[in-house]
Amino acid sequence: MKILVIQQKMIGDVLVSSIICNNLRTAYPDAQIDYLVYASTTPVLEGNSSIDNIILFEEKHRKSKKELLKLGFQIRNEKYDLVIDAYSKLESWILIFLSNAKRKISYKKPGRNFLYTDNVPFAPFPKTNLGLAIERRLSLIEPLDLKVEIDPIPKLFVSEKENQEALAVFEKHNVRKDRKTVMISLLGSEKLKTYPLEFMSKVVDYIADNADVNILFNYFPKQIEDAKTVFNACKPSTQEKIYFDLLGGDLRSFIAIMNQCDLIIGNDGGAINMAKALGKPSFIIFSPWIEKKIWATFEDEIHHLSVHLKDYRSDLFGQKSEKMLKKEALSLYEEFKPEFFKDKIESFLEKNIS
């Protein structure tokens, strides 16, 4: 049996959709399972034995119809028995149309149901604490009626060599071994997903005031000015606990460093999803325009919890659409005072740092 799973999107999406591959591998141990993703997201798939081949969706496929068609015919030549489209946008519809697979599964969307043999309802609300991001992906394998226990948790795999290299980085920076280590998801993937920097420094102060911990900042070298802004606004007693220069050189080294940390606090995004896939407790601060019900995965108010402005100031939201909220995101962020959830951070630290 040959299976293709399609998920062109960001790191978090690709990591979460990998649960489709993992459960298919359990159900069909001898199948060939291929995964089509953006090239930039492949580091989160390294070491995952559920995936036989990674097919890259590259910039050229986006920019050139000819290249996209070429990829479609390449997929057709593979003669897949089953294709699961977790992306379901124009680019993947063309690939699905050309694939010629016997069975094609995706979400039910008006006007394109003819492309698929199975159209699965796109759930509007989560039924469990798994969150919609997980539940929607799992709904795509429901038509297969797999006779196995479904595992909803995305996984990351860190090699012994990578773990040793991360430990060496901790040694080099003289990170105290007698303290737990907190990773701060300092910046979102864009400004509209980034908690205001002056507020974030207060969050970091809360952490330092309430727990004797090592604090690491997750940022790219090109974001160093923003990282410095947060660092400089922290109290001197907080700054003493921050290992500002301890950074991973690439995504794999970040994963290995995160594997040596004990928990993560900060902006929603890839870093949070990777930390969860490593089994680390998480505290997420959501952007006002993002719907919490989608990415608030595994919430139990102990190991995983999140905060959203709507939890505290629902009067600011009314009936506004996502589009309107996105436009107002920066001004809404200014209303999202760190004092609102100070007690939640304290309680989260108390439960997860013992």
GROMACS .gro file of N, CA and C in nm, residues 211-287:
model
  231
  211ALA      N    1   1.051   3.170   4.087
  211ALA     CA    2   1.120   3.041   4.078
  211ALA      C    3   1.269   3.062   4.059
  212ASP      N    4   1.347   2.980   4.128
  212ASP     CA    5   1.493   2.987   4.111
  212ASP      C    6   1.529   2.900   3.991
  213VAL      N    7   1.530   2.963   3.873
  213VAL     CA    8   1.548   2.889   3.748
  213VAL      C    9   1.650   2.955   3.657
  214ASN      N   10   1.698   2.876   3.560
  214ASN     CA   11   1.774   2.932   3.448
  214ASN      C   12   1.673   2.973   3.342
  215ILE      N   13   1.697   3.086   3.276
  215ILE     CA   14   1.604   3.133   3.174
  215ILE      C   15   1.676   3.147   3.039
  216LEU      N   16   1.619   3.084   2.935
  216LEU     CA   17   1.674   3.095   2.800
  216LEU      C   18   1.574   3.169   2.712
  217PHE      N   19   1.626   3.246   2.616
  217PHE     CA   20   1.541   3.317   2.520
  217PHE      C   21   1.549   3.245   2.385
  218ASN      N   22   1.433   3.221   2.326
  218ASN     CA   23   1.433   3.165   2.190
  218ASN      C   24   1.414   3.279   2.090
  219TYR      N   25   1.518   3.308   2.013
  219TYR     CA   26   1.509   3.409   1.906
  219TYR      C   27   1.614   3.376   1.800
  220PHE      N   28   1.593   3.430   1.679
  220PHE     CA   29   1.692   3.414   1.572
  220PHE      C   30   1.791   3.529   1.583
  221PRO      N   31   1.916   3.508   1.537
  221PRO     CA   32   2.014   3.617   1.543
  221PRO      C   33   1.963   3.749   1.483
  222LYS      N   34   1.880   3.740   1.378
  222LYS     CA   35   1.830   3.865   1.317
  222LYS      C   36   1.728   3.936   1.407
  223GLN      N   37   1.682   3.868   1.513
  223GLN     CA   38   1.585   3.930   1.605
  223GLN      C   39   1.652   3.978   1.734
  224ILE      N   40   1.784   3.987   1.731
  224ILE     CA   41   1.859   4.016   1.855
  224ILE      C   42   1.820   4.151   1.917
  225GLU      N   43   1.785   4.250   1.835
  225GLU     CA   44   1.749   4.381   1.891
  225GLU      C   45   1.623   4.371   1.976
  226ASP      N   46   1.524   4.297   1.927
  226ASP     CA   47   1.401   4.278   2.005
  226ASP      C   48   1.430   4.200   2.133
  227ALA      N   49   1.517   4.099   2.121
  227ALA     CA   50   1.553   4.019   2.239
  227ALA      C   51   1.623   4.107   2.343
  228LYS      N   52   1.709   4.197   2.295
  228LYS     CA   53   1.780   4.289   2.387
  228LYS      C   54   1.682   4.383   2.455
  229THR      N   55   1.581   4.426   2.380
  229THR     CA   56   1.479   4.517   2.436
  229THR      C   57   1.412   4.450   2.557
  230VAL      N   58   1.377   4.322   2.542
  230VAL     CA   59   1.313   4.251   2.653
  230VAL      C   60   1.413   4.236   2.768
  231PHE      N   61   1.534   4.193   2.736
  231PHE     CA   62   1.637   4.172   2.839
  231PHE      C   63   1.663   4.301   2.918
  232ASN      N   64   1.680   4.412   2.846
  232ASN     CA   65   1.713   4.539   2.912
  232ASN      C   66   1.601   4.592   3.001
  233ALA      N   67   1.478   4.552   2.969
  233ALA     CA   68   1.365   4.600   3.049
  233ALA      C   69   1.340   4.512   3.172
  234CYS      N   70   1.411   4.398   3.180
  234CYS     CA   71   1.397   4.310   3.297
  234CYS      C   72   1.474   4.368   3.416
  235LYS      N   73   1.432   4.329   3.536
  235LYS     CA   74   1.502   4.373   3.657
  235LYS      C   75   1.643   4.312   3.661
  236PRO      N   76   1.739   4.379   3.724
  236PRO     CA   77   1.875   4.323   3.734
  236PRO      C   78   1.875   4.182   3.793
  237SER      N   79   1.788   4.157   3.892
  237SER     CA   80   1.784   4.024   3.954
  237SER      C   81   1.735   3.917   3.856
  238THR      N   82   1.652   3.960   3.759
  238THR     CA   83   1.605   3.869   3.654
  238THR      C   84   1.716   3.845   3.553
  239GLN      N   85   1.782   3.954   3.514
  239GLN     CA   86   1.890   3.945   3.414
  239GLN      C   87   1.998   3.845   3.455
  240GLU      N   88   2.021   3.835   3.585
  240GLU     CA   89   2.124   3.742   3.635
  240GLU      C   90   2.089   3.596   3.604
  241LYS      N   91   1.959   3.568   3.586
  241LYS     CA   92   1.916   3.430   3.561
  241LYS      C   93   1.906   3.397   3.412
  242ILE      N   94   1.920   3.500   3.326
  242ILE     CA   95   1.902   3.481   3.181
  242ILE      C   96   2.036   3.450   3.115
  243TYR      N   97   2.038   3.344   3.036
  243TYR     CA   98   2.156   3.308   2.956
  243TYR      C   99   2.129   3.358   2.814
  244PHE      N  100   2.155   3.486   2.795
  244PHE     CA  101   2.109   3.555   2.674
  244PHE      C  102   2.170   3.500   2.545
  245ASP      N  103   2.296   3.461   2.552
  245ASP     CA  104   2.366   3.419   2.429
  245ASP      C  105   2.354   3.270   2.399
  246LEU      N  106   2.283   3.198   2.482
  246LEU     CA  107   2.271   3.054   2.458
  246LEU      C  108   2.160   3.031   2.354
  247LEU      N  109   2.203   3.005   2.231
  247LEU     CA  110   2.111   2.991   2.119
  247LEU      C  111   2.145   2.867   2.038
  248GLY      N  112   2.046   2.812   1.971
  248GLY     CA  113   2.074   2.705   1.875
  248GLY      C  114   2.109   2.767   1.741
  249GLY      N  115   2.201   2.706   1.667
  249GLY     CA  116   2.241   2.761   1.538
  249GLY      C  117   2.138   2.735   1.429
  250ASP      N  118   2.055   2.633   1.449
  250ASP     CA  119   1.950   2.600   1.352
  250ASP      C  120   1.836   2.531   1.425
  251LEU      N  121   1.736   2.488   1.348
  251LEU     CA  122   1.615   2.432   1.409
  251LEU      C  123   1.643   2.303   1.488
  252ARG      N  124   1.729   2.217   1.434
  252ARG     CA  125   1.762   2.092   1.505
  252ARG      C  126   1.833   2.122   1.637
  253SER      N  127   1.922   2.220   1.637
  253SER     CA  128   1.992   2.248   1.765
  253SER      C  129   1.897   2.314   1.865
  254PHE      N  130   1.798   2.392   1.814
  254PHE     CA  131   1.697   2.446   1.907
  254PHE      C  132   1.619   2.330   1.970
  255ILE      N  133   1.581   2.231   1.888
  255ILE     CA  134   1.504   2.117   1.939
  255ILE      C  135   1.584   2.045   2.048
  256ALA      N  136   1.713   2.026   2.023
  256ALA     CA  137   1.798   1.957   2.122
  256ALA      C  138   1.814   2.039   2.250
  257ILE      N  139   1.824   2.171   2.234
  257ILE     CA  140   1.834   2.260   2.352
  257ILE      C  141   1.703   2.257   2.429
  258MET      N  142   1.592   2.264   2.356
  258MET     CA  143   1.459   2.259   2.420
  258MET      C  144   1.443   2.127   2.496
  259ASN      N  145   1.501   2.021   2.443
  259ASN     CA  146   1.492   1.890   2.508
  259ASN      C  147   1.561   1.890   2.645
  260GLN      N  148   1.657   1.981   2.663
  260GLN     CA  149   1.726   1.992   2.792
  260GLN      C  150   1.656   2.088   2.888
  261CYS      N  151   1.554   2.159   2.837
  261CYS     CA  152   1.479   2.251   2.924
  261CYS      C  153   1.365   2.176   2.993
  262ASP      N  154   1.305   2.241   3.091
  262ASP     CA  155   1.199   2.175   3.169
  262ASP      C  156   1.059   2.221   3.132
  263LEU      N  157   1.046   2.343   3.080
  263LEU     CA  158   0.916   2.393   3.038
  263LEU      C  159   0.932   2.514   2.947
  264ILE      N  160   0.823   2.556   2.886
  264ILE     CA  161   0.826   2.671   2.794
  264ILE      C  162   0.712   2.766   2.827
  265ILE      N  163   0.740   2.896   2.817
  265ILE     CA  164   0.640   2.999   2.844
  265ILE      C  165   0.655   3.107   2.736
  266GLY      N  166   0.542   3.152   2.679
  266GLY     CA  167   0.554   3.263   2.584
  266GLY      C  168   0.457   3.255   2.469
  267ASN      N  169   0.499   3.319   2.357
  267ASN     CA  170   0.412   3.332   2.240
  267ASN      C  171   0.381   3.198   2.176
  268ASP      N  172   0.257   3.189   2.128
  268ASP     CA  173   0.215   3.073   2.049
  268ASP      C  174   0.302   3.065   1.923
  269GLY      N  175   0.329   2.943   1.878
  269GLY     CA  176   0.407   2.927   1.755
  269GLY      C  177   0.481   2.796   1.752
  270GLY      N  178   0.570   2.784   1.655
  270GLY     CA  179   0.645   2.660   1.634
  270GLY      C  180   0.720   2.612   1.758
  271ALA      N  181   0.781   2.706   1.831
  271ALA     CA  182   0.861   2.668   1.949
  271ALA      C  183   0.775   2.596   2.052
  272ILE      N  184   0.654   2.647   2.073
  272ILE     CA  185   0.561   2.584   2.169
  272ILE      C  186   0.523   2.444   2.123
  273ASN      N  187   0.491   2.432   1.994
  273ASN     CA  188   0.450   2.300   1.941
  273ASN      C  189   0.564   2.199   1.950
  274MET      N  190   0.687   2.246   1.927
  274MET     CA  191   0.802   2.156   1.938
  274MET      C  192   0.823   2.114   2.083
  275ALA      N  193   0.810   2.209   2.175
  275ALA     CA  194   0.826   2.177   2.317
  275ALA      C  195   0.724   2.073   2.362
  276LYS      N  196   0.599   2.090   2.318
  276LYS     CA  197   0.493   1.993   2.354
  276LYS      C  198   0.527   1.855   2.298
  277ALA      N  199   0.581   1.852   2.175
  277ALA     CA  200   0.615   1.723   2.112
  277ALA      C  201   0.732   1.656   2.184
  278LEU      N  202   0.805   1.733   2.264
  278LEU     CA  203   0.914   1.677   2.346
  278LEU      C  204   0.864   1.645   2.487
  279GLY      N  205   0.734   1.664   2.509
  279GLY     CA  206   0.675   1.631   2.639
  279GLY      C  207   0.697   1.735   2.747
  280LYS      N  208   0.723   1.861   2.706
  280LYS     CA  209   0.748   1.967   2.805
  280LYS      C  210   0.621   2.046   2.836
  281PRO      N  211   0.600   2.081   2.964
  281PRO     CA  212   0.485   2.165   2.998
  281PRO      C  213   0.492   2.301   2.928
  282SER      N  214   0.374   2.358   2.899
  282SER     CA  215   0.371   2.483   2.822
  282SER      C  216   0.268   2.582   2.876
  283PHE      N  217   0.306   2.709   2.868
  283PHE     CA  218   0.215   2.819   2.904
  283PHE      C  219   0.215   2.913   2.784
  284ILE      N  220   0.100   2.925   2.717
  284ILE     CA  221   0.095   3.003   2.592
  284ILE      C  222   0.022   3.136   2.612
  285ILE      N  223   0.081   3.242   2.554
  285ILE     CA  224   0.014   3.372   2.548
  285ILE      C  225  -0.031   3.389   2.403
  286PHE      N  226  -0.162   3.382   2.380
  286PHE     CA  227  -0.214   3.390   2.243
  286PHE      C  228  -0.231   3.534   2.195
  287SER      N  229  -0.214   3.553   2.067
  287SER     CA  230  -0.242   3.683   2.005
  287SER      C  231  -0.394   3.704   2.004
   0.00000   0.00000   0.00000
